[in-house]
């Protein structure tokens, strides 16, 4: 990967002169069956650009209250984009209830509106245009779903969301930060590149996102150095991601196997429907993270009751043995 970065052909991407970046954007667009792609510095920037490109100031998105866009990105869609959100409860698998999504859709009324009652033929829900309300423009989903422990969204549910959006003339944005992990878990197919995310979609949408990217300081100079690393990551994606997912399942099982039965109510690993992420439920996350850090194992306090461990290309089987050894030491002194 470092060799590819050193040998990359670079240019000024603001002026679309970086061929390595252009090739990456085209490659990802083709991979997902879209017209165009845009290389950006992070997933957070990608989400913000997508929301702003789909919506106008004063519009509204529908998003799960535990989705990354709402929970971990400072509410940037409001802070920067002037866009509000209706947040819905997330199910245990990261989905939202379809009926609740449809019920949450709001229609903005104008003074020239003649018909104040809109009802679809196949729906019992009536949407009444109202000048007090913002207009819903976008439904946001996340795959895999971070808060639930990296669960892959059911394909059937995503298809239903898309049909619902089309019925109401809405757009759908997928935060696909771990989309390759979801693809491997779903038997349809973190890659290991140092930086960057890709947005894909229709050309007009990507052009809007590119324009907004410049406004928030996201224009690249010589971005081919980083795009080259992304190319290498994509070349090895299926092998890398499959291995990460398998090791996550293995780690969760190893943790639960060494947890004494009399302590499993206080500490255990989530081991169902996971991809490359292991969530350890425990009653003292601060003590847990400090204990591991003192032994050179970095884990994240996910919330007040859960620790997150993410498997990636840099974690091998020897590391798993060390993690479990440290975990055993921690459990013994509980």
XYZ file of C-alpha atoms in Angstrom:
334
model
C 0.000 0.000 0.000
C 2.795 2.439 0.856
C 4.497 1.606 -2.438
C 1.281 2.333 -4.331
C 0.972 5.650 -2.523
C 4.558 6.599 -3.350
C 4.110 5.723 -7.022
C 0.677 7.309 -7.451
C -0.050 9.732 -10.279
C -1.398 12.926 -8.720
C -2.948 16.214 -9.746
C -5.306 18.894 -8.444
C -8.602 17.184 -7.694
C -10.429 20.488 -7.230
C -9.957 20.936 -10.974
C -10.539 17.219 -11.638
C -6.896 16.718 -12.634
C -6.009 13.842 -10.281
C -6.388 10.736 -12.424
C -5.851 8.274 -9.566
C -8.747 9.859 -7.682
C -10.913 9.959 -10.801
C -10.245 6.259 -11.376
C -11.201 5.469 -7.768
C -14.452 7.423 -8.009
C -15.372 5.720 -11.273
C -14.440 2.311 -9.884
C -16.661 2.711 -6.826
C -19.551 4.130 -8.838
C -19.424 1.134 -11.168
C -19.148 -1.246 -8.215
C -22.439 0.046 -6.790
C -24.198 0.577 -10.108
C -24.235 4.377 -9.845
C -23.391 7.130 -12.317
C -20.645 8.889 -10.381
C -18.597 8.974 -7.197
C -16.875 11.544 -4.992
C -13.811 10.952 -2.796
C -14.067 12.794 0.531
C -11.957 12.983 3.661
C -14.256 11.045 6.028
C -17.548 9.268 6.460
C -18.854 12.189 8.511
C -18.111 14.587 5.659
C -19.670 12.165 3.196
C -22.879 11.953 5.216
C -23.092 15.733 5.572
C -22.532 16.328 1.860
C -25.134 13.719 0.940
C -27.767 15.201 3.251
C -27.078 18.746 2.036
C -27.102 17.687 -1.619
C -30.467 15.970 -1.203
C -32.079 18.716 0.895
C -32.516 22.466 0.959
C -32.204 24.605 4.081
C -35.373 24.193 6.117
C -36.046 20.652 4.891
C -36.141 17.580 7.113
C -34.633 14.107 7.223
C -35.956 10.949 8.894
C -33.218 9.050 10.737
C -32.864 6.469 13.495
C -32.046 8.052 16.847
C -29.097 5.682 17.260
C -27.751 6.171 13.730
C -24.269 7.629 13.400
C -25.556 10.635 11.418
C -27.662 11.755 14.368
C -25.773 10.416 17.375
C -22.087 10.972 16.609
C -21.776 13.782 14.062
C -22.661 16.840 16.179
C -25.994 17.293 14.449
C -23.992 18.811 11.598
C -26.958 18.590 9.236
C -28.557 21.306 11.420
C -25.371 23.064 12.512
C -24.073 23.550 8.970
C -26.875 22.547 6.614
C -29.883 24.206 8.261
C -31.753 20.888 8.045
C -33.901 19.390 10.810
C -34.512 15.751 11.689
C -37.318 13.529 12.862
C -35.668 10.719 14.820
C -37.242 7.291 15.170
C -36.535 4.365 17.469
C -34.177 1.719 16.109
C -35.003 -1.961 16.377
C -32.461 -4.437 17.730
C -31.265 -5.162 14.182
C -30.735 -1.494 13.256
C -33.929 -1.145 11.230
C -36.765 1.310 11.808
C -40.450 0.426 11.733
C -41.765 1.036 8.209
C -45.144 2.269 9.440
C -43.427 4.768 11.733
C -41.291 6.016 8.849
C -44.358 6.581 6.696
C -46.252 8.252 9.520
C -43.325 10.620 10.159
C -43.321 12.004 6.604
C -44.357 15.656 6.556
C -45.529 17.782 3.647
C -44.863 21.510 3.536
C -47.779 23.637 2.298
C -47.535 26.697 0.098
C -50.069 29.473 -0.288
C -50.943 28.193 -3.759
C -51.842 24.678 -2.589
C -55.341 23.734 -3.693
C -55.510 20.185 -2.388
C -54.778 20.001 1.327
C -55.302 16.262 1.552
C -52.867 13.772 0.076
C -53.532 10.055 0.438
C -51.899 7.239 -1.499
C -54.184 4.563 -2.881
C -52.416 1.739 -1.027
C -51.983 3.535 2.295
C -54.234 4.428 5.214
C -51.962 7.332 6.126
C -53.083 10.823 5.146
C -50.424 13.500 4.677
C -51.847 17.003 5.010
C -49.665 19.861 3.743
C -49.106 22.287 6.608
C -47.249 25.593 6.593
C -46.129 24.914 10.180
C -44.010 21.944 9.075
C -40.751 21.377 7.238
C -40.828 19.156 4.173
C -39.443 15.652 4.558
C -36.920 15.046 1.769
C -34.694 12.175 2.839
C -34.678 8.872 4.745
C -31.287 7.961 6.228
C -30.237 4.401 7.071
C -26.929 2.891 8.238
C -25.308 -0.398 7.183
C -23.800 -2.067 9.083
C -25.483 -0.501 12.096
C -22.866 0.736 14.534
C -24.956 1.104 17.702
C -26.373 -2.419 17.510
C -22.904 -3.923 17.271
C -22.307 -3.927 13.524
C -25.430 -5.784 12.425
C -26.097 -5.980 8.681
C -29.478 -4.575 7.688
C -31.843 -7.093 6.074
C -31.902 -6.674 2.298
C -35.689 -7.076 2.253
C -36.109 -4.203 4.704
C -33.846 -1.907 2.687
C -35.850 -2.708 -0.425
C -39.057 -1.824 1.425
C -37.588 1.495 2.550
C -36.648 2.314 -1.030
C -40.166 1.491 -2.275
C -41.664 3.616 0.495
C -39.406 6.533 -0.427
C -40.271 6.271 -4.106
C -43.986 6.242 -3.290
C -43.616 9.553 -1.462
C -41.067 11.084 -3.856
C -38.307 10.970 -1.221
C -34.643 10.049 -1.466
C -32.746 7.460 0.580
C -29.187 7.910 1.850
C -27.275 4.910 3.161
C -24.419 5.590 5.548
C -22.351 2.655 4.333
C -19.312 3.036 6.574
C -19.077 -0.760 6.849
C -20.942 -1.690 3.687
C -18.343 -4.313 2.719
C -18.792 -6.029 6.084
C -22.529 -6.084 5.432
C -22.008 -7.492 1.941
C -19.826 -10.328 3.213
C -22.234 -11.092 6.078
C -25.155 -11.152 3.645
C -23.275 -13.533 1.325
C -23.459 -10.969 -1.518
C -19.970 -10.559 -2.030
C -12.769 -1.221 7.458
C -10.905 -1.940 4.175
C -7.550 -0.819 5.626
C -6.911 2.391 3.678
C -5.584 5.211 5.882
C -8.172 7.882 5.110
C -11.189 8.760 3.020
C -14.716 7.753 2.051
C -16.625 7.599 -1.223
C -20.100 8.943 -1.975
C -21.845 7.399 -4.983
C -25.067 8.342 -6.734
C -26.565 10.064 -9.785
C -24.286 12.527 -11.577
C -26.417 15.555 -10.696
C -26.342 14.598 -7.006
C -22.557 14.087 -7.057
C -22.066 17.458 -8.773
C -24.032 19.124 -5.956
C -22.001 17.280 -3.333
C -18.738 18.296 -5.034
C -19.826 21.937 -4.997
C -20.722 21.804 -1.286
C -17.484 19.944 -0.497
C -15.475 22.984 -1.605
C -17.535 25.269 0.642
C -16.673 23.276 3.780
C -12.971 23.009 2.957
C -13.023 19.529 1.506
C -11.327 20.175 -1.829
C -8.299 17.917 -2.374
C -4.848 18.737 -3.724
C -2.854 15.705 -4.913
C -5.427 13.354 -3.417
C -4.124 10.510 -5.580
C -1.688 9.577 -2.811
C -4.654 8.575 -0.646
C -6.774 7.291 -3.515
C -3.957 4.881 -4.407
C -4.184 3.369 -0.920
C -7.932 2.989 -1.356
C -7.377 1.134 -4.647
C -5.133 -1.372 -2.861
C -7.707 -1.798 -0.093
C -10.415 -2.509 -2.667
C -8.186 -5.028 -4.438
C -7.993 -7.051 -1.213
C -11.395 -6.196 0.233
C -13.160 -9.545 0.045
C -10.346 -11.502 1.686
C -9.695 -8.828 4.320
C -13.311 -8.262 5.291
C -14.164 -11.966 5.369
C -11.246 -12.544 7.726
C -12.239 -9.598 9.945
C -15.809 -10.855 10.266
C -14.645 -14.387 11.053
C -12.225 -13.149 13.710
C -14.931 -11.031 15.334
C -17.175 -14.081 15.678
C -14.218 -16.056 17.027
C -13.313 -13.347 19.544
C -16.862 -13.073 20.876
C -16.997 -16.836 21.380
C -13.575 -16.910 23.064
C -14.626 -14.157 25.467
C -17.850 -15.900 26.433
C -16.119 -19.278 26.750
C -13.709 -17.960 29.392
C -16.339 -15.988 31.328
C -17.304 -17.857 34.526
C -20.988 -18.716 34.671
C -21.450 -16.820 37.944
C -20.282 -13.581 36.287
C -22.113 -13.761 32.953
C -24.907 -11.543 34.217
C -22.335 -8.782 34.735
C -20.054 -9.228 31.749
C -20.438 -10.969 28.372
C -19.870 -10.451 24.643
C -22.681 -9.948 22.159
C -22.256 -12.918 19.810
C -25.320 -12.905 17.543
C -25.522 -11.388 14.045
C -22.196 -9.571 14.275
C -19.804 -8.579 11.504
C -16.414 -7.054 12.379
C -17.464 -5.561 15.700
C -17.648 -7.110 19.177
C -19.602 -5.397 21.949
C -18.767 -6.448 25.500
C -21.473 -5.664 28.043
C -20.036 -4.843 31.473
C -20.923 -2.890 34.601
C -17.856 -0.597 34.730
C -16.685 0.584 31.316
C -14.170 3.093 32.690
C -12.392 0.455 34.741
C -12.496 -2.010 31.825
C -10.955 0.404 29.296
C -8.271 1.564 31.743
C -7.348 -2.035 32.606
C -6.929 -2.926 28.937
C -5.033 0.255 28.074
C -2.510 -0.410 30.841
C -1.810 -3.721 29.076
C -1.461 -2.132 25.615
C -4.876 -3.138 24.296
C -7.003 -0.222 23.114
C -10.770 -0.629 23.387
C -13.532 1.965 23.290
C -16.145 2.790 25.902
C -19.170 2.695 23.601
C -21.705 3.870 26.185
C -22.263 3.448 29.924
C -22.673 -0.339 29.687
C -20.799 -1.481 26.579
C -17.236 -1.749 25.286
C -16.565 -1.812 21.543
C -13.816 -3.865 19.899
C -13.429 -3.513 16.118
C -11.556 -6.109 14.079
C -9.504 -4.824 11.143
C -6.626 -5.819 8.880
C -4.087 -5.016 11.629
C -5.492 -7.537 14.133
C -4.300 -11.140 13.797
C -4.928 -14.381 15.688
C -2.044 -13.719 18.096
C -3.701 -10.446 19.030
C -6.933 -12.295 19.757
C -5.083 -14.531 22.208
C -3.684 -11.467 23.984
C -7.091 -9.791 24.130
C -8.648 -12.877 25.701
C -5.757 -13.219 28.160
C -6.210 -9.623 29.331
C -9.954 -10.166 29.488
C -9.469 -13.221 31.731
C -7.229 -11.195 34.041
C -9.872 -8.508 34.261
C -12.692 -10.953 34.993
C -10.645 -12.700 37.689
C -10.244 -9.472 39.666
C -13.910 -8.435 39.365
